[in-house]
Coordinates of C-alpha atoms in Angstrom, one line a residue:
M1 CA -2.5 -5.6 23.9
E2 CA -3.0 -9.1 25.1
G3 CA -6.5 -9.9 26.2
R4 CA -8.2 -7.8 23.8
S5 CA -10.1 -9.2 20.8
W6 CA -10.2 -6.6 18.0
R7 CA -13.3 -6.6 15.8
W8 CA -13.6 -4.5 12.6
T9 CA -17.2 -3.9 11.8
D10 CA -19.0 -2.4 8.7
A11 CA -19.7 1.3 8.9
H12 CA -20.9 1.9 5.2
F13 CA -21.2 0.1 2.0
C14 CA -21.4 1.7 -1.5
T15 CA -22.4 -0.3 -4.5
L16 CA -21.2 0.2 -8.0
P17 CA -23.1 -0.1 -11.4
S18 CA -20.4 -2.2 -12.8
Q19 CA -17.2 -3.8 -11.6
T20 CA -13.9 -2.0 -11.0
N21 CA -10.2 -3.1 -11.2
V22 CA -7.1 -3.0 -8.9
Y23 CA -6.1 0.4 -10.2
G24 CA -9.5 2.1 -10.2
H25 CA -9.5 3.8 -6.7
A26 CA -7.6 6.5 -5.0
K27 CA -7.5 8.5 -1.8
I28 CA -8.0 12.3 -1.6
L29 CA -6.2 13.7 1.5
D30 CA -7.4 17.0 2.7
S31 CA -5.6 18.8 5.6
D32 CA -8.9 20.1 6.9
G33 CA -10.0 16.7 7.7
A34 CA -12.5 16.1 4.8
N35 CA -10.9 13.1 3.3
K36 CA -12.5 11.4 0.4
F37 CA -12.2 8.2 -1.6
L38 CA -12.6 7.9 -5.4
I39 CA -13.8 4.7 -7.0
A40 CA -14.2 4.1 -10.7
S41 CA -16.4 1.6 -12.4
L42 CA -15.4 0.1 -15.7
V43 CA -18.4 1.9 -17.6
G44 CA -16.7 5.2 -17.3
K45 CA -18.3 6.5 -14.1
I46 CA -16.4 7.9 -11.2
F47 CA -17.9 8.1 -7.6
S48 CA -16.8 10.0 -4.6
V49 CA -17.3 8.3 -1.1
E50 CA -17.1 10.8 1.9
Y51 CA -18.7 11.6 5.2
Q52 CA -20.6 14.8 5.9
R53 CA -22.1 16.2 9.0
I54 CA -25.8 16.7 8.6
F55 CA -27.7 18.1 11.6
D56 CA -24.7 17.2 13.8
K57 CA -24.8 13.6 12.6
L58 CA -22.0 12.0 10.7
T59 CA -23.6 10.6 7.4
P60 CA -21.9 8.6 4.5
F61 CA -22.4 10.4 1.3
T62 CA -21.8 8.8 -2.2
R63 CA -22.2 10.8 -5.4
E64 CA -21.1 10.5 -9.1
I65 CA -18.6 13.0 -10.3
Q66 CA -18.9 14.1 -14.0
F67 CA -15.4 14.5 -15.5
T68 CA -15.2 16.2 -18.8
Y69 CA -13.9 14.6 -21.9
I70 CA -14.6 11.1 -20.5
P71 CA -17.6 9.8 -22.5
G72 CA -19.7 7.4 -20.5
D73 CA -20.5 5.1 -23.5
D74 CA -17.8 2.6 -24.8
T75 CA -15.4 4.0 -22.1
E76 CA -13.4 1.8 -19.7
I77 CA -11.4 3.3 -16.7
N78 CA -8.0 1.8 -16.4
A79 CA -6.5 3.7 -13.6
V80 CA -7.2 6.6 -11.2
D81 CA -4.8 8.6 -8.8
A82 CA -5.2 11.8 -6.8
L83 CA -2.5 14.3 -5.6
S84 CA -3.4 16.6 -2.8
H85 CA -0.1 18.6 -2.6
C86 CA 2.3 19.6 -5.5
S87 CA 5.3 21.9 -6.0
H88 CA 3.0 24.9 -6.4
G89 CA 1.1 24.7 -3.2
K90 CA -2.0 22.9 -1.9
R91 CA -4.1 21.9 -4.8
L92 CA -6.0 18.7 -5.8
I93 CA -4.9 17.0 -9.1
I94 CA -6.7 14.0 -10.3
A95 CA -5.3 11.8 -13.0
I96 CA -7.5 9.4 -15.0
A97 CA -6.3 6.8 -17.6
F98 CA -9.1 5.4 -19.8
T99 CA -9.8 3.4 -22.9
K100 CA -12.3 4.7 -25.5
T101 CA -13.6 2.5 -28.2
E102 CA -14.4 4.0 -31.6
D103 CA -15.4 2.3 -34.8
N104 CA -14.2 -1.1 -33.3
E105 CA -10.8 0.5 -32.4
S106 CA -9.6 1.1 -28.9
K107 CA -7.6 4.2 -28.0
Q108 CA -6.0 5.0 -24.7
F109 CA -5.9 8.5 -23.1
L110 CA -4.5 10.2 -19.9
N111 CA -6.6 13.1 -18.5
L112 CA -5.3 15.4 -15.7
Y113 CA -7.7 17.7 -13.8
T114 CA -7.0 20.5 -11.5
P115 CA -9.0 23.7 -10.6
S116 CA -7.7 27.1 -11.8
Q117 CA -9.5 29.3 -9.3
Y118 CA -8.1 30.0 -5.8
G119 CA -10.3 28.7 -2.9
E120 CA -11.8 25.9 -5.0
E121 CA -8.8 23.4 -4.5
F122 CA -11.0 20.5 -3.1
N123 CA -14.3 21.3 -4.8
M124 CA -14.8 18.1 -6.8
E125 CA -17.2 19.6 -9.4
N126 CA -14.7 22.4 -10.2
V127 CA -11.8 19.9 -10.4
A128 CA -13.8 17.7 -12.8
E129 CA -14.4 20.6 -15.2
E130 CA -10.8 21.8 -15.5
C131 CA -9.0 19.3 -17.7
R132 CA -5.4 20.4 -17.9
L133 CA -4.1 17.6 -20.1
S134 CA -5.7 15.1 -22.5
L135 CA -2.9 12.9 -23.9
E136 CA -3.5 9.9 -26.3
L137 CA -1.5 6.9 -25.2
Y138 CA 0.0 4.4 -27.5
F139 CA 0.1 1.6 -24.8
V140 CA -2.4 0.1 -22.5
P141 CA -2.1 1.9 -19.0
Y142 CA -1.7 -0.1 -15.8
Q143 CA -0.8 1.4 -12.4
L144 CA -1.0 5.2 -12.1
T145 CA 0.7 6.7 -9.1
H146 CA 2.4 9.8 -7.9
T147 CA 5.7 10.1 -6.1
E148 CA 8.3 12.7 -5.2
M149 CA 11.2 13.4 -7.5
V150 CA 14.5 15.2 -6.6
S151 CA 15.8 17.5 -9.3
N152 CA 17.7 20.6 -9.7
N153 CA 14.6 22.5 -8.8
G154 CA 14.4 20.6 -5.5
R155 CA 11.6 18.2 -4.5
E156 CA 8.6 18.0 -6.7
T157 CA 5.7 15.6 -7.2
V158 CA 5.2 13.8 -10.5
F159 CA 2.9 11.2 -11.8
L160 CA 4.2 7.7 -12.9
L161 CA 2.2 5.5 -15.3
S162 CA 3.3 1.9 -16.2
G163 CA 2.3 0.6 -19.6
S164 CA 2.0 -2.4 -21.8
D165 CA 5.2 -1.2 -23.6
G166 CA 7.2 -2.2 -20.6
K167 CA 8.1 1.4 -19.8
I168 CA 7.2 3.7 -16.9
H169 CA 6.1 7.1 -18.2
L170 CA 6.7 10.2 -16.1
F171 CA 4.4 13.3 -16.3
R172 CA 5.7 16.4 -14.7
E173 CA 4.2 19.9 -14.0
C174 CA 6.5 22.3 -15.9
N175 CA 5.3 25.7 -14.5
S176 CA 2.8 27.4 -12.3
E177 CA 0.3 27.4 -15.2
H178 CA -0.5 23.9 -14.3
I179 CA 0.7 22.5 -17.5
F180 CA 1.9 18.9 -17.4
I181 CA 4.4 17.3 -20.0
E182 CA 5.8 13.9 -20.5
E183 CA 9.5 13.6 -19.9
D184 CA 12.0 10.6 -19.9
S185 CA 11.7 8.8 -16.7
G186 CA 15.1 7.2 -17.1
V187 CA 16.8 10.6 -16.6
F188 CA 15.5 11.0 -13.0
F189 CA 14.9 7.2 -12.3
P190 CA 17.7 5.2 -13.7
E191 CA 16.3 2.0 -12.2
F192 CA 13.4 2.3 -14.8
I193 CA 15.6 2.0 -17.8
A194 CA 16.0 -1.8 -17.8
S195 CA 12.6 -3.4 -17.6
A196 CA 11.9 -7.1 -18.2
S197 CA 8.2 -6.7 -19.0
C198 CA 5.2 -4.7 -18.0
V199 CA 5.3 -3.4 -14.4
H200 CA 2.2 -4.4 -12.5
W201 CA 3.0 -2.6 -9.3
L202 CA 5.7 -0.1 -8.3
D203 CA 6.6 1.4 -4.8
I204 CA 9.2 4.1 -4.1
V205 CA 10.5 5.1 -0.7
Y206 CA 13.0 8.0 0.1
I207 CA 15.5 7.5 2.9
D208 CA 18.5 9.3 4.6
N209 CA 16.9 12.8 4.1
Y210 CA 16.1 12.2 0.4
T211 CA 19.7 11.2 -0.5
R212 CA 18.8 7.6 -1.2
R213 CA 15.8 5.8 -2.8
L214 CA 14.3 2.4 -2.5
T215 CA 12.3 1.2 -5.6
A216 CA 10.5 -2.0 -6.0
M217 CA 9.0 -3.2 -9.2
G218 CA 6.8 -6.2 -9.7
H219 CA 6.6 -7.3 -13.3
Q220 CA 4.0 -9.3 -15.3
C221 CA 6.5 -12.0 -16.1
G222 CA 7.0 -12.7 -12.4
L223 CA 10.3 -10.8 -11.9
L224 CA 10.7 -8.8 -8.7
I225 CA 13.4 -6.1 -8.7
A226 CA 14.4 -3.9 -5.7
S227 CA 17.0 -1.2 -6.1
I228 CA 18.9 1.2 -3.9
V229 CA 19.7 4.4 -5.7
D230 CA 21.9 7.4 -5.0
V231 CA 19.6 10.3 -5.6
Q232 CA 22.2 13.0 -5.9
K233 CA 24.4 11.1 -8.3
L234 CA 21.6 9.2 -10.0
E235 CA 23.4 6.0 -9.6
I236 CA 22.1 2.5 -8.8
L237 CA 24.0 1.3 -5.7
R238 CA 22.6 -2.2 -5.4
T239 CA 19.9 -4.4 -7.0
F240 CA 18.1 -7.4 -5.9
T241 CA 16.2 -9.7 -8.1
V242 CA 13.9 -12.8 -7.7
D243 CA 11.8 -14.5 -10.1
Y244 CA 8.3 -16.0 -9.6
D245 CA 6.1 -18.4 -11.7
S246 CA 3.2 -16.0 -11.7
P247 CA 2.7 -12.2 -12.2
I248 CA 3.6 -9.9 -9.3
T249 CA 0.3 -8.3 -8.1
Y250 CA 1.5 -5.9 -5.3
V251 CA 4.8 -4.7 -3.6
H252 CA 5.1 -2.3 -0.7
F253 CA 8.0 -1.2 1.5
F254 CA 7.1 -0.8 5.2
T255 CA 8.6 -0.7 8.7
S256 CA 7.7 -2.9 11.7
H257 CA 6.7 0.0 13.9
N258 CA 3.7 2.2 13.1
E259 CA 4.9 5.7 13.3
V260 CA 2.2 8.3 14.2
S261 CA 3.0 12.1 14.4
C262 CA 2.7 13.6 17.8
P263 CA -0.1 16.0 18.3
K264 CA 0.8 19.7 18.6
F265 CA -0.7 20.2 22.1
L266 CA 1.5 17.4 23.5
K267 CA 4.9 18.2 21.9
S268 CA 5.8 20.7 24.6
F269 CA 4.8 18.5 27.4
I270 CA 6.7 15.5 26.1
R271 CA 9.7 17.6 25.3
E272 CA 10.0 18.8 28.9
Q273 CA 9.4 15.4 30.4
R274 CA 11.9 13.5 28.3
K275 CA 14.6 16.2 27.8
M276 CA 17.2 14.3 29.5
Y277 CA 16.3 11.0 27.8
R278 CA 16.4 12.7 24.4
I279 CA 20.0 14.0 25.1
G280 CA 21.3 10.6 26.2
Q281 CA 19.4 8.9 23.1
K282 CA 21.1 11.4 20.7
E283 CA 24.5 10.7 22.0
E284 CA 23.9 7.0 21.7
D285 CA 22.7 7.4 18.2
E286 CA 25.8 9.3 17.2
R287 CA 28.0 6.5 18.5
N288 CA 25.9 3.7 17.0
P289 CA 24.1 5.0 13.9
Q290 CA 21.2 2.7 12.9
V291 CA 20.4 1.6 9.3
P292 CA 16.7 2.0 8.6
E293 CA 14.9 -1.3 8.8
Y294 CA 12.7 -1.5 5.8
H295 CA 10.8 -4.7 4.8
L296 CA 9.3 -5.6 1.5
L297 CA 5.8 -7.2 1.0
A298 CA 5.6 -9.1 -2.3
L299 CA 2.5 -10.7 -3.6
S300 CA 2.1 -12.8 -6.6
A301 CA -0.9 -14.2 -8.2
L302 CA -0.7 -18.0 -7.5
E303 CA 2.1 -18.2 -4.9
P304 CA 2.3 -17.5 -1.1
A305 CA 2.8 -14.0 0.1
I306 CA 6.3 -13.2 1.2
V307 CA 7.9 -10.5 3.4
Y308 CA 11.5 -9.8 2.8
E309 CA 13.0 -8.4 6.0
H310 CA 15.6 -5.7 6.2
V311 CA 16.1 -5.3 2.5
L312 CA 18.7 -2.7 3.0
Q313 CA 21.0 -5.1 5.0
H314 CA 20.1 -8.4 3.6
G315 CA 18.4 -8.0 0.2
F316 CA 16.2 -11.0 -0.5
T317 CA 18.0 -13.6 1.5
H318 CA 15.9 -13.1 4.7
S319 CA 12.2 -13.9 4.1
I320 CA 9.0 -14.8 5.9
I321 CA 6.2 -16.8 4.2
L322 CA 2.6 -16.0 5.2
P323 CA 0.9 -19.4 5.7
D324 CA -2.2 -20.3 3.7
S325 CA -2.1 -16.9 1.9
N326 CA -2.5 -18.7 -1.5
K327 CA -5.4 -20.9 -0.5
F328 CA -8.0 -18.6 -1.6
D329 CA -7.4 -18.2 -5.3
A330 CA -5.3 -15.4 -6.8
I331 CA -3.9 -12.7 -4.4
L332 CA -4.9 -9.3 -5.9
C333 CA -4.0 -6.6 -3.4
G334 CA -2.5 -5.8 0.0
S335 CA -1.8 -3.2 2.6
V336 CA 0.2 -2.7 5.7
T337 CA -1.2 -0.9 8.8
D338 CA -1.6 -1.4 12.6
I339 CA -5.1 -2.9 13.0
D340 CA -4.8 -4.0 16.8
F341 CA -3.2 -0.6 18.0
D342 CA -0.2 -2.2 19.6
G343 CA 2.4 0.0 17.6
E344 CA 3.3 -2.9 15.3
N345 CA 2.2 -3.0 11.7
E346 CA 0.2 -5.9 10.4
I347 CA -0.2 -7.2 6.9
L348 CA -3.5 -7.4 5.1
I349 CA -4.0 -9.3 1.8
G350 CA -7.1 -9.5 -0.4
T351 CA -7.8 -12.5 -2.8
Y352 CA -10.1 -13.3 -5.7
G353 CA -11.5 -15.9 -3.4
Q354 CA -13.5 -13.2 -1.6
E355 CA -11.2 -13.3 1.5
L356 CA -9.5 -10.5 3.5
I357 CA -6.7 -12.0 5.7
A358 CA -4.6 -10.2 8.3
Y359 CA -1.2 -11.5 9.5
K360 CA 0.9 -10.5 12.5
L361 CA 4.7 -10.8 12.3
N362 CA 6.8 -11.9 15.2
H363 CA 10.1 -10.0 14.9
S364 CA 11.6 -11.3 18.1
K365 CA 12.4 -14.7 16.5
T366 CA 15.8 -15.4 14.7
Q367 CA 14.7 -15.4 11.0
R368 CA 16.1 -18.0 8.5
S369 CA 17.5 -17.3 5.2
R370 CA 15.5 -18.0 2.2
D371 CA 17.5 -21.1 1.2
E372 CA 16.6 -22.5 4.6
V373 CA 12.9 -21.8 4.7
N374 CA 10.8 -24.8 5.3
L375 CA 8.3 -25.1 2.5
S376 CA 6.4 -28.0 4.1
T377 CA 3.0 -26.3 4.2
D378 CA 0.2 -27.7 2.1
S379 CA 0.4 -24.9 -0.4
C380 CA 4.1 -25.1 -0.9
E381 CA 4.9 -28.9 -1.0
S382 CA 7.6 -30.1 -3.3
K383 CA 8.2 -26.9 -5.0
K384 CA 10.3 -23.7 -5.0
I385 CA 8.8 -20.4 -5.8
W386 CA 11.9 -18.8 -7.3
H387 CA 14.2 -19.3 -10.1
Y388 CA 17.2 -17.1 -9.1
S389 CA 18.3 -14.6 -6.5
S390 CA 21.1 -12.0 -6.9
D391 CA 22.6 -9.2 -4.9
K392 CA 24.9 -7.2 -7.1
K393 CA 26.2 -3.9 -8.1
T394 CA 25.2 -2.6 -11.5
T395 CA 28.7 -3.0 -12.9
D396 CA 29.2 -6.5 -11.5
P397 CA 27.7 -9.8 -12.9
P398 CA 25.2 -11.6 -10.8
S399 CA 26.7 -13.5 -7.7
N400 CA 25.6 -16.9 -6.5
P401 CA 23.0 -17.6 -9.2
I402 CA 20.8 -20.6 -8.6
F403 CA 20.1 -22.5 -11.8
L404 CA 17.1 -24.7 -11.8
P405 CA 15.8 -27.0 -14.6
P406 CA 13.2 -25.4 -16.8
R407 CA 9.6 -26.2 -16.1
R408 CA 6.1 -25.3 -17.4
V409 CA 4.6 -22.2 -15.9
R410 CA 1.1 -22.7 -14.6
S411 CA -1.7 -21.3 -16.6
Q412 CA -3.1 -18.1 -15.1
E413 CA -6.6 -19.5 -15.8
S414 CA -6.4 -22.6 -13.6
F415 CA -6.6 -20.8 -10.3
P416 CA -6.7 -23.3 -7.3
V417 CA -10.1 -22.9 -5.3
S418 CA -10.1 -24.2 -1.7
L419 CA -13.9 -24.0 -1.3
E420 CA -16.0 -26.4 -2.9
S421 CA -19.2 -24.5 -3.2
D422 CA -20.7 -21.2 -2.4
N423 CA -22.6 -22.7 0.5
D424 CA -19.3 -22.9 2.3
R425 CA -18.9 -19.2 2.2
S426 CA -20.3 -16.8 4.7
F427 CA -21.6 -13.6 2.8
M428 CA -21.3 -10.2 4.5
D429 CA -24.0 -9.3 6.9
T430 CA -23.6 -6.0 8.8
K431 CA -25.7 -7.2 11.6
K432 CA -23.3 -10.0 12.4
E433 CA -19.8 -10.2 13.9
L434 CA -17.9 -11.3 10.9
C435 CA -14.4 -10.6 12.2
A436 CA -12.7 -13.5 14.0
S437 CA -11.2 -13.1 17.5
L438 CA -7.6 -12.4 17.9
K439 CA -5.7 -15.7 18.2
E440 CA -3.1 -15.9 21.0
L441 CA 0.4 -16.2 19.9
P442 CA 2.2 -19.3 20.9
K443 CA 4.7 -18.8 23.7
N444 CA 7.2 -21.4 22.6
R445 CA 8.9 -22.0 19.3
S446 CA 7.9 -25.6 19.3
D447 CA 4.2 -24.7 19.8
M448 CA 3.8 -23.4 16.2
Q449 CA 6.2 -23.4 13.3
A450 CA 4.3 -20.6 11.6
V451 CA 5.5 -18.0 14.2
E452 CA 8.6 -17.6 12.1
E453 CA 6.5 -17.2 9.0
G454 CA 3.9 -15.0 10.3
C455 CA 0.7 -15.7 12.3
L456 CA -2.9 -15.4 11.1
L457 CA -4.6 -12.7 13.0
W458 CA -8.1 -12.7 11.6
Q459 CA -10.0 -13.5 8.5
R460 CA -13.3 -12.5 7.0
S461 CA -15.3 -13.2 3.8
F462 CA -16.9 -10.9 1.3
A463 CA -19.6 -11.5 -1.4
Y464 CA -17.2 -10.6 -4.2
P465 CA -13.4 -10.7 -4.9
V466 CA -11.3 -8.2 -2.9
I467 CA -9.3 -6.1 -5.2
G468 CA -8.2 -3.1 -3.0
I469 CA -7.3 -2.4 0.6
N470 CA -6.7 1.2 1.7
K471 CA -6.2 2.9 5.2
L472 CA -7.8 6.3 5.4
D473 CA -9.4 8.6 8.0
I474 CA -12.5 9.1 6.0
M475 CA -14.8 9.9 9.0
G476 CA -12.5 12.8 10.3
D477 CA -12.3 11.5 13.8
G478 CA -8.5 11.1 13.8
M479 CA -8.6 7.3 13.5
E480 CA -7.8 5.5 10.2
D481 CA -10.5 3.2 8.8
L482 CA -10.2 0.3 6.4
I483 CA -11.6 0.8 3.0
V484 CA -12.0 -2.5 1.2
V485 CA -12.8 -2.5 -2.6
T486 CA -14.5 -5.5 -4.1
L487 CA -15.6 -6.0 -7.7
K488 CA -19.1 -4.6 -6.8
G489 CA -18.6 -2.0 -4.2
V490 CA -16.7 -0.3 -1.4
H491 CA -16.8 -1.3 2.3
V492 CA -15.9 1.2 5.1
L493 CA -14.7 -0.8 8.2
Q494 CA -14.0 0.7 11.5
P495 CA -12.6 -0.9 14.7
D496 CA -14.5 -1.4 17.9
L497 CA -14.9 2.0 19.5
H498 CA -15.0 0.7 23.0
E499 CA -11.6 -1.1 22.6
V500 CA -10.2 2.1 21.1
A501 CA -11.4 4.1 24.0
K502 CA -9.6 1.7 26.4
V503 CA -6.4 2.2 24.5
C504 CA -6.7 6.0 24.6
L505 CA -7.3 5.9 28.4
D506 CA -4.2 3.7 28.9
R507 CA -1.9 5.9 26.7
L508 CA -3.1 9.1 28.5
Q509 CA -2.4 7.5 31.9
M510 CA 1.1 6.8 30.6
L511 CA 1.5 10.4 29.6
T512 CA 0.4 11.8 32.9
D513 CA 2.5 9.5 35.0
E514 CA 5.3 11.2 36.8
N515 CA 7.9 8.9 35.3
P516 CA 6.5 8.1 31.6
D517 CA 9.7 6.3 30.6
K518 CA 9.6 3.8 33.5
K519 CA 5.8 3.3 32.9
E520 CA 6.3 2.5 29.3
K521 CA 9.1 0.1 29.9
D522 CA 7.0 -1.8 32.5
S523 CA 4.0 -2.1 30.2
C524 CA 6.3 -3.8 27.5
K525 CA 7.4 -6.4 29.9

């Protein structure tokens, strides 16, 4: 994709009556293409952002959804999550955790909403009226997310809620009557039993045909734990730990390549064209089975963002530091997606300093181990950002511990600010080109040491702190957009359509060529 300068421009902006938080938004995925985005303000109001066709024109549409049993006064929304498919078919389930103040006393609740009438699965008004569970919580709720769980009944989807009590609570649909109950999460997720403190962010990935599970937990105390679990035996195979000096704000497993499902109308064509290649590739895979290459993105509040490469093979020993990622105040959120359409995933991070930063990783270089990482950048001088690192089985003591002298943990209130005044910041203007041009990667290793640590792709400023980054085809055109959540609103960003059209023409030319395999190899040279 050399020679192309990708620009992401503003397609829509939705303001909020009050600020939101890092857990107060969710995606609603509809197989019919009518995807929506839910955003909650701290005053108890929830809004739906979507696109509708009015007189053959695609128009953004924002409306407030009135959920029952959520009073608007003295109510604060803590977390929101949406589930589009469950074990009992296609149905929308919305989970909302909120805090209600009564007589100077705060009480926490969890409400689950789902429609009871067939055919109204994605009617937001009907969903908001059908509250299936209203449970009082005895802890402060944090991240609310859904994941798949493997049990005796097969695969089913459950809700997970982390709390201030240091536990992760599991809510499971018990029957076809849409009744949810809370069950012990440690029975199905043994990695949840031992928790150091409150879990700020949780990410789960299933591999090997749902026989193994990768789980990453970022704690409030700065502890990052990654576990490999045998799903069938419910045993923890390996555990990797590392301790930061500031709370973990985001963790996410991802792969280097962006995998996109093939359209149905192209499957038969590609199958015939590459039949021989598939046979040869299958025989090669049987002789040399490959281990999935999963990387882990770890973000902490006051320290540089780090990518741990090949977690299954190396644990936390191979890492990449994203340069200057901690120069714009606390890091609050992140995301992984292909923003330049070259088939490789890029890393996006959002900061309290009102910056959205995109990084490109160069996986062709030989990476160094964590103990050999050069921390000579301005943000990392004369300090290490970990206390210990271990790769162990659950029955064995930690191996190769690194003992460091105790030191004072920096206060979370004294955030470093790199900009001296508001005059140095460019506020958002939809009429201007706010996205920087793609920087050319250095060809030689000596040209730029940051190639091994990740290269800055582009950066842009917003008027308020960035607290959420999502990828969603909200316009229904088959192309994922970026949905950036700030304290005061939602920004929908889309790539340059002319550049996207050029990429489509190039890919179609490759498909129609007589020898597509040769064409693809030549384009990669």
